[in-house]
Short mmCIF file of C-alpha atoms in Angstrom, two decimals:
data_model
loop_
_atom_site.label_atom_id
_atom_site.label_comp_id
_atom_site.label_asym_id
_atom_site.label_seq_id
_atom_site.Cartn_x
_atom_site.Cartn_y
_atom_site.Cartn_z
CA MET A 1 -13.64 -58.70 10.31
CA LYS A 2 -16.48 -58.16 7.68
CA ARG A 3 -16.93 -54.53 9.34
CA LEU A 4 -13.41 -53.59 8.81
CA LEU A 5 -13.08 -54.79 5.41
CA ALA A 6 -16.16 -52.59 4.80
CA LEU A 7 -14.69 -49.60 6.22
CA LEU A 8 -11.12 -50.27 4.38
CA PHE A 9 -13.36 -50.43 1.29
CA ALA A 10 -15.12 -47.04 1.85
CA LEU A 11 -11.85 -45.10 2.67
CA LEU A 12 -10.49 -46.61 -0.76
CA ILE A 13 -13.32 -45.52 -2.98
CA ALA A 14 -13.96 -41.81 -1.15
CA GLY A 15 -10.37 -41.36 -2.14
CA PRO A 16 -8.19 -38.74 0.46
CA VAL A 17 -9.93 -36.36 2.32
CA PHE A 18 -8.21 -33.12 3.03
CA ALA A 19 -8.64 -30.45 6.00
CA ALA A 20 -10.44 -27.09 5.19
CA PRO A 21 -7.89 -24.41 4.84
CA ASP A 22 -8.09 -22.10 8.04
CA GLY A 23 -9.37 -18.89 7.32
CA GLY A 24 -8.39 -16.94 10.25
CA ALA A 25 -4.83 -18.31 10.02
CA LEU A 26 -4.80 -17.35 6.27
CA TYR A 27 -5.80 -13.97 7.49
CA GLY A 28 -3.28 -13.75 10.03
CA ARG A 29 -0.65 -14.47 7.44
CA HIS A 30 -1.51 -12.25 4.50
CA CYS A 31 -3.93 -9.49 5.75
CA ALA A 32 -3.81 -8.64 9.78
CA ALA A 33 -0.38 -6.93 9.03
CA CYS A 34 -2.50 -4.30 7.19
CA HIS A 35 -6.29 -4.67 8.08
CA GLY A 36 -5.69 -5.46 11.93
CA GLN A 37 -5.84 -8.89 13.64
CA ASP A 38 -9.63 -8.07 14.26
CA GLY A 39 -10.16 -5.97 11.19
CA HIS A 40 -10.01 -2.50 12.45
CA GLY A 41 -7.45 -1.74 10.15
CA GLY A 42 -4.04 -0.17 10.24
CA VAL A 43 -2.03 0.48 7.03
CA GLY A 44 -4.94 -0.89 5.32
CA VAL A 45 -8.52 0.09 5.64
CA PRO A 46 -10.82 -1.38 8.80
CA LEU A 47 -13.00 -4.45 7.21
CA ALA A 48 -14.88 -5.45 10.18
CA LEU A 49 -17.40 -1.84 9.44
CA PRO A 50 -20.43 -3.32 9.90
CA ASP A 51 -21.73 -0.86 7.14
CA PHE A 52 -19.08 -1.78 4.77
CA LEU A 53 -19.58 -6.18 5.50
CA THR A 54 -23.27 -6.01 5.12
CA ASN A 55 -22.55 -3.96 1.49
CA VAL A 56 -20.29 -6.09 -0.08
CA SER A 57 -20.70 -9.08 -1.43
CA ASP A 58 -18.26 -12.16 -1.66
CA THR A 59 -17.73 -11.27 -5.05
CA TYR A 60 -16.35 -8.00 -4.45
CA LEU A 61 -14.16 -9.35 -1.69
CA SER A 62 -12.61 -12.26 -3.78
CA ARG A 63 -11.71 -9.87 -6.82
CA THR A 64 -9.92 -7.54 -4.68
CA ILE A 65 -7.94 -9.95 -3.07
CA ARG A 66 -7.41 -11.65 -5.98
CA HIS A 67 -6.50 -8.53 -7.67
CA GLY A 68 -5.67 -5.55 -5.45
CA ARG A 69 -5.64 -2.23 -5.68
CA PRO A 70 -2.69 -1.10 -8.68
CA GLY A 71 -0.95 2.25 -6.76
CA ARG A 72 -2.99 2.25 -3.85
CA VAL A 73 -1.27 -0.30 -1.38
CA MET A 74 -3.50 -2.91 -1.61
CA PRO A 75 -1.16 -5.61 -3.29
CA ALA A 76 -3.01 -8.48 -5.13
CA PHE A 77 -2.76 -12.12 -3.95
CA GLU A 78 -2.66 -13.80 -7.31
CA ASN A 79 -0.90 -17.36 -5.43
CA LEU A 80 -4.00 -17.96 -3.00
CA SER A 81 -6.08 -20.67 -4.61
CA ASP A 82 -9.85 -20.44 -4.61
CA VAL A 83 -10.35 -22.32 -1.69
CA GLN A 84 -8.18 -20.42 0.68
CA LEU A 85 -9.67 -17.11 -0.99
CA ARG A 86 -13.39 -18.41 0.47
CA ALA A 87 -11.64 -19.38 3.50
CA ILE A 88 -10.31 -15.62 4.32
CA ILE A 89 -14.08 -14.33 3.34
CA SER A 90 -15.69 -16.14 5.56
CA HIS A 91 -13.25 -15.62 8.14
CA ILE A 92 -13.82 -11.69 7.29
CA ARG A 93 -17.73 -12.51 7.68
CA THR A 94 -17.49 -13.68 11.24
CA TRP A 95 -17.15 -9.62 11.65
CA MET A 96 -20.91 -9.11 10.61
CA PRO A 97 -23.67 -7.68 12.87
CA GLU A 98 -25.46 -10.84 14.09
CA GLY A 99 -28.67 -11.51 11.63
CA SER A 100 -27.42 -9.65 8.80
CA MET A 101 -27.25 -11.49 5.18
CA THR A 102 -24.07 -11.25 3.06
CA PRO A 103 -25.32 -9.19 0.49
CA VAL A 104 -25.77 -10.24 -3.33
CA HIS A 105 -25.58 -7.19 -5.76
CA ASP A 106 -26.72 -7.85 -9.38
CA THR A 107 -24.91 -6.81 -12.42
CA THR A 108 -27.41 -4.80 -13.84
CA PRO A 109 -25.82 -1.32 -14.92
CA VAL A 110 -27.17 1.60 -13.55
CA ILE A 111 -28.44 4.15 -16.19
CA GLY A 112 -27.75 7.59 -15.77
CA ASP A 113 -26.21 11.05 -16.94
CA ALA A 114 -22.19 10.73 -16.82
CA LYS A 115 -21.64 14.10 -17.48
CA ARG A 116 -24.04 15.54 -15.39
CA GLY A 117 -22.56 13.44 -12.57
CA LYS A 118 -19.06 14.38 -12.99
CA ALA A 119 -20.31 18.07 -11.64
CA LEU A 120 -22.10 16.30 -8.50
CA PHE A 121 -18.84 14.12 -7.94
CA ALA A 122 -16.59 17.27 -7.73
CA GLU A 123 -19.24 19.20 -5.71
CA HIS A 124 -19.63 16.10 -3.38
CA CYS A 125 -17.17 13.58 -3.76
CA ALA A 126 -13.91 15.20 -4.58
CA GLU A 127 -12.50 16.49 -1.67
CA CYS A 128 -12.28 13.00 0.02
CA HIS A 129 -11.91 10.51 -3.37
CA GLY A 130 -9.51 13.38 -5.37
CA ALA A 131 -10.68 15.10 -8.19
CA ASN A 132 -9.96 12.37 -10.97
CA GLY A 133 -11.20 9.71 -8.17
CA GLU A 134 -7.52 8.99 -7.15
CA GLY A 135 -8.32 8.35 -3.43
CA GLY A 136 -7.53 9.98 -0.67
CA SER A 137 -4.16 10.72 0.35
CA GLY A 138 -2.20 8.45 3.30
CA THR A 139 -3.12 4.63 4.03
CA GLY A 140 -5.61 3.35 6.46
CA VAL A 141 -7.04 4.70 9.52
CA THR A 142 -5.48 7.57 11.48
CA PHE A 143 -3.55 6.50 14.80
CA SER A 144 -0.69 8.49 15.99
CA ARG A 145 -0.03 10.56 13.24
CA PRO A 146 -2.46 13.36 12.28
CA ARG A 147 -4.65 13.37 8.85
CA ASP A 148 -7.16 14.83 7.17
CA LEU A 149 -9.81 12.13 7.67
CA PRO A 150 -9.97 9.14 10.42
CA VAL A 151 -10.47 7.00 7.31
CA ILE A 152 -8.22 7.52 4.15
CA ALA A 153 -11.28 7.34 0.94
CA PRO A 154 -10.65 4.52 -1.55
CA ALA A 155 -9.66 5.11 -5.20
CA LEU A 156 -12.54 4.86 -7.39
CA HIS A 157 -10.61 5.79 -10.80
CA ASN A 158 -8.70 2.24 -10.50
CA ALA A 159 -9.11 -0.62 -12.83
CA ALA A 160 -9.38 -3.09 -10.26
CA PHE A 161 -12.02 -1.31 -8.21
CA LEU A 162 -14.28 -0.76 -10.86
CA HIS A 163 -13.49 -4.66 -11.80
CA ALA A 164 -14.71 -5.97 -8.38
CA ALA A 165 -17.76 -3.31 -7.60
CA THR A 166 -20.99 -3.62 -9.42
CA ASP A 167 -22.84 -0.53 -10.05
CA GLN A 168 -25.55 -1.61 -7.68
CA MET A 169 -22.73 -1.63 -4.85
CA ILE A 170 -21.67 1.39 -5.61
CA ARG A 171 -25.28 3.18 -5.84
CA THR A 172 -26.23 1.34 -2.30
CA THR A 173 -23.11 2.88 -0.77
CA LEU A 174 -24.32 6.59 -2.10
CA LEU A 175 -27.74 5.63 -0.79
CA GLN A 176 -26.90 4.62 2.51
CA GLY A 177 -23.10 6.19 3.14
CA ARG A 178 -20.90 4.17 5.26
CA ASP A 179 -21.15 4.61 9.60
CA GLY A 180 -17.60 5.00 11.02
CA THR A 181 -16.56 7.16 8.14
CA PRO A 182 -16.72 10.51 6.43
CA MET A 183 -18.98 9.07 4.07
CA GLU A 184 -22.75 9.93 4.87
CA SER A 185 -25.63 8.53 3.02
CA PHE A 186 -26.03 11.17 -0.44
CA LEU A 187 -30.00 10.77 0.61
CA LYS A 188 -29.07 12.64 3.69
CA GLN A 189 -27.18 15.13 1.72
CA GLY A 190 -30.32 16.34 -0.19
CA LEU A 191 -29.71 14.30 -3.44
CA SER A 192 -32.07 12.42 -5.49
CA GLU A 193 -31.86 9.01 -6.47
CA GLN A 194 -31.55 10.23 -10.24
CA ASP A 195 -28.59 12.51 -8.89
CA ILE A 196 -26.89 9.18 -7.24
CA ASN A 197 -27.41 7.32 -10.55
CA ASP A 198 -25.58 10.23 -12.27
CA VAL A 199 -22.64 9.96 -10.41
CA VAL A 200 -22.58 6.26 -10.85
CA ALA A 201 -22.60 6.34 -14.20
CA TYR A 202 -19.70 8.98 -14.12
CA VAL A 203 -17.62 6.53 -11.74
CA ARG A 204 -18.30 4.20 -14.25
CA SER A 205 -16.97 6.01 -17.02
CA PHE A 206 -13.27 6.12 -15.03
CA GLU A 207 -12.81 2.52 -17.12
CA GLU A 208 -12.54 4.28 -20.51
CA ASP A 209 -9.44 6.43 -18.82
CA PRO A 210 -7.60 4.25 -16.35
CA LEU A 211 -5.21 6.10 -14.39
CA PRO A 212 -1.57 4.76 -14.60
CA SER A 213 0.09 3.10 -11.68
CA GLY A 214 3.63 1.86 -11.05
CA GLN A 215 5.95 4.92 -12.98
CA HIS A 216 9.17 3.95 -11.27
CA GLU A 217 9.23 0.50 -12.77
CA GLY A 218 12.93 -0.25 -14.16
CA GLU A 219 14.83 1.56 -11.91
CA GLU A 220 18.12 0.12 -11.02
CA PRO A 221 18.17 -0.94 -7.10
CA TYR A 222 21.45 0.86 -6.16
CA LEU A 223 22.71 4.70 -6.66
CA SER A 224 26.65 4.43 -6.65
CA VAL A 225 29.08 7.22 -7.51
CA GLU A 226 33.04 7.00 -7.69
CA SER A 227 34.86 9.89 -5.90
CA PHE A 228 37.42 11.59 -6.42
CA SER A 229 38.86 12.52 -3.21
CA SER A 230 40.53 10.30 -0.66
CA PHE A 231 38.16 7.83 1.90
CA ASP A 232 38.21 10.20 4.62
CA GLU A 233 37.55 13.34 2.71
CA THR A 234 34.63 11.64 1.11
CA VAL A 235 33.21 10.77 4.19
CA ALA A 236 33.85 14.46 5.31
CA ASN A 237 32.32 15.65 2.47
CA LEU A 238 29.29 13.48 2.79
CA LYS A 239 28.37 14.80 5.88
CA GLN A 240 28.95 18.35 4.91
CA ALA A 241 26.66 17.90 1.75
CA ALA A 242 23.92 16.56 3.95
CA LEU A 243 23.99 19.38 6.39
CA GLY A 244 24.03 21.78 3.23
CA ARG A 245 20.34 19.78 2.50
CA ASN A 246 18.93 20.84 5.61
CA PHE A 247 19.56 17.46 6.85
CA ARG A 248 21.05 16.74 10.32
CA ILE A 249 23.79 13.72 10.74
CA ILE A 250 22.61 10.73 13.00
CA ARG A 251 25.47 8.64 13.43
CA GLU A 252 28.24 7.05 11.77
CA GLN A 253 29.28 3.42 12.06
CA ASN A 254 31.25 1.01 10.17
CA LEU A 255 29.37 -1.15 7.58
CA GLU A 256 30.27 -4.21 9.50
CA ASN A 257 29.35 -3.05 12.59
CA GLY A 258 27.62 -5.98 14.93
CA LEU A 259 28.71 -8.35 12.34
CA PHE A 260 31.99 -9.20 13.73
CA ALA A 261 34.23 -8.29 16.29
CA GLU A 262 35.17 -4.26 16.61
CA GLU A 263 38.65 -5.00 15.87
CA GLU A 264 37.69 -7.29 13.07
CA GLU A 265 35.25 -4.38 11.00
CA ASN A 266 36.63 -2.69 7.93
CA ALA A 267 37.05 0.78 9.02
CA ARG A 268 37.69 1.48 5.18
CA GLN A 269 33.41 1.13 4.91
CA ARG A 270 31.41 3.76 6.37
CA ILE A 271 27.81 4.43 6.98
CA VAL A 272 26.74 7.64 7.39
CA TYR A 273 22.96 8.10 8.85
CA PHE A 274 21.42 12.13 8.29
CA CYS A 275 17.65 12.71 8.47
CA ASN A 276 15.24 15.88 7.68
CA PHE A 277 12.54 15.33 10.07
CA LYS A 278 10.17 17.24 8.03
CA LEU A 279 10.76 15.38 4.81
CA ILE A 280 10.00 11.95 7.06
CA ASN A 281 6.98 13.46 8.74
CA GLU A 282 5.27 14.32 5.32
CA ALA A 283 6.60 10.77 3.83
CA MET A 284 5.08 8.82 6.84
CA LYS A 285 2.03 10.85 6.62
CA LEU A 286 1.45 9.09 3.06
CA ASP A 287 2.68 5.58 3.95
CA PRO A 288 4.18 4.89 6.93
CA ARG A 289 5.72 1.91 5.69
CA ALA A 290 8.32 4.79 4.16
CA GLY A 291 10.26 4.57 8.04
CA ILE A 292 12.01 1.84 6.03
CA PHE A 293 13.93 4.50 4.68
CA MET A 294 14.79 6.53 7.91
CA PRO A 295 17.35 7.75 8.84
CA CYS A 296 18.50 8.23 5.27
CA ARG A 297 21.94 6.28 4.66
CA ILE A 298 24.60 6.61 2.42
CA THR A 299 27.66 4.15 2.66
CA VAL A 300 31.50 5.21 1.44
CA VAL A 301 33.38 2.11 0.69
CA GLU A 302 37.34 2.17 -0.13
CA MET A 303 37.59 -0.39 -2.92
CA ALA A 304 40.85 -3.09 -2.77
CA ASP A 305 42.05 -0.90 -5.63
CA GLY A 306 42.04 2.16 -3.74
CA THR A 307 38.97 3.68 -5.50
CA VAL A 308 36.50 4.95 -3.40
CA LYS A 309 32.85 4.82 -4.15
CA LEU A 310 29.19 6.50 -2.40
CA MET A 311 26.34 3.82 -2.38
CA SER A 312 22.97 4.12 -1.45
CA ILE A 313 19.81 2.12 -2.06
CA ASN A 314 17.50 3.69 -5.01
CA PRO A 315 14.42 5.11 -3.31
CA LYS A 316 13.11 5.22 -6.62
CA PHE A 317 13.49 1.48 -7.20
CA MET A 318 11.98 0.71 -3.36
CA SER A 319 8.59 2.66 -4.25
CA GLN A 320 7.51 0.42 -6.80
CA PHE A 321 7.24 -2.05 -3.97
CA PHE A 322 5.03 0.25 -1.92
CA ASN A 323 1.85 -0.14 -4.50
CA ASN A 324 1.40 3.73 -3.52
CA ASN A 325 1.51 6.13 -6.18
CA ALA A 326 1.30 8.91 -3.39
CA LEU A 327 4.95 7.78 -2.24
CA ASP A 328 6.04 8.10 -6.22
CA GLU A 329 6.65 12.17 -5.66
CA PRO A 330 8.68 11.91 -2.21
CA CYS A 331 10.56 8.96 -3.75
CA THR A 332 11.47 10.99 -6.49
CA GLU A 333 12.35 14.21 -4.38
CA LEU A 334 14.70 11.69 -2.26
CA TYR A 335 16.62 10.29 -5.05
CA GLY A 336 17.44 13.76 -6.23
CA LEU A 337 18.80 14.84 -2.81
CA TYR A 338 20.69 11.50 -2.67
CA VAL A 339 22.23 12.22 -6.16
CA GLY A 340 22.91 15.80 -5.37
CA ILE A 341 24.15 14.63 -1.94
CA MET A 342 26.48 11.93 -3.37
CA GLU A 343 27.70 14.06 -6.39
CA GLU A 344 29.08 16.93 -4.20
CA ALA A 345 30.67 14.48 -1.41
CA SER A 346 32.78 12.82 -4.50
CA LEU A 347 34.31 16.14 -5.82
#
């Protein structure tokens, strides 16, 4: 009896015991869809590369997960607790080579000539990382779609990257390169350590002039145009307008198709699906998630008062959810095509 009372007292003073979060489960829920279940990449860059894991600190990973990369696919996970972040990072660390140590980079600034580093960057870095450090075109790694590079170079001219990466981490990457990617050691390319310091100084200078992101914020979610023609004429005009802009008609169906029995569907609500395969291919090379736009679709609806309207989703509104500045231009192009087709079909 005394032992039982002692045990109960010990449990009371110890307080509640909570199980540590499962890092593997958290990774699977928040990260695997982009980075792959085993960290080999997809829409997101690969995380399981030995040269990556042995060069990035836990602080770098934590800040990257917390703040993301504005305009560069990687979202910010602001709602995860610090404990959950550490659990995810611990899971990622299980992919490190056996016997390797988690790196810790000091925060001592690298002293270099940023002006000279700019010229070196243009010669040795810009081909992959972009002329202004905006990052390579596309996302993650190459699977089925042809890309210029097997692993897309990250954006260096990015406020969140510069907040996460220390000068010493950037310098180490340049010194050693990153096996499994096009990033080769600058020393092997014939550059000196002072050259590398100059490049680091130039990359750090990007903080003084951050690149913009989110240019499509504030857009309305839908496009709507009232037609001056009848319902049937508007549907016919819509298909003709799409064909006139080099789209192929894929199919048309009632809006309620599959939701009700066929005889109960409203035949005065019609979706026309159309596609330009060149446009699709170019957009999906930039970001495979753009496939949710495809095929293009515009709905013709006859309202209760007899008014006929053409409606579609606004591509510029959707682009902000991808967190990928590279999609801004094709989404703007697609917006112009939608508006032009809808306006022509409404006459």
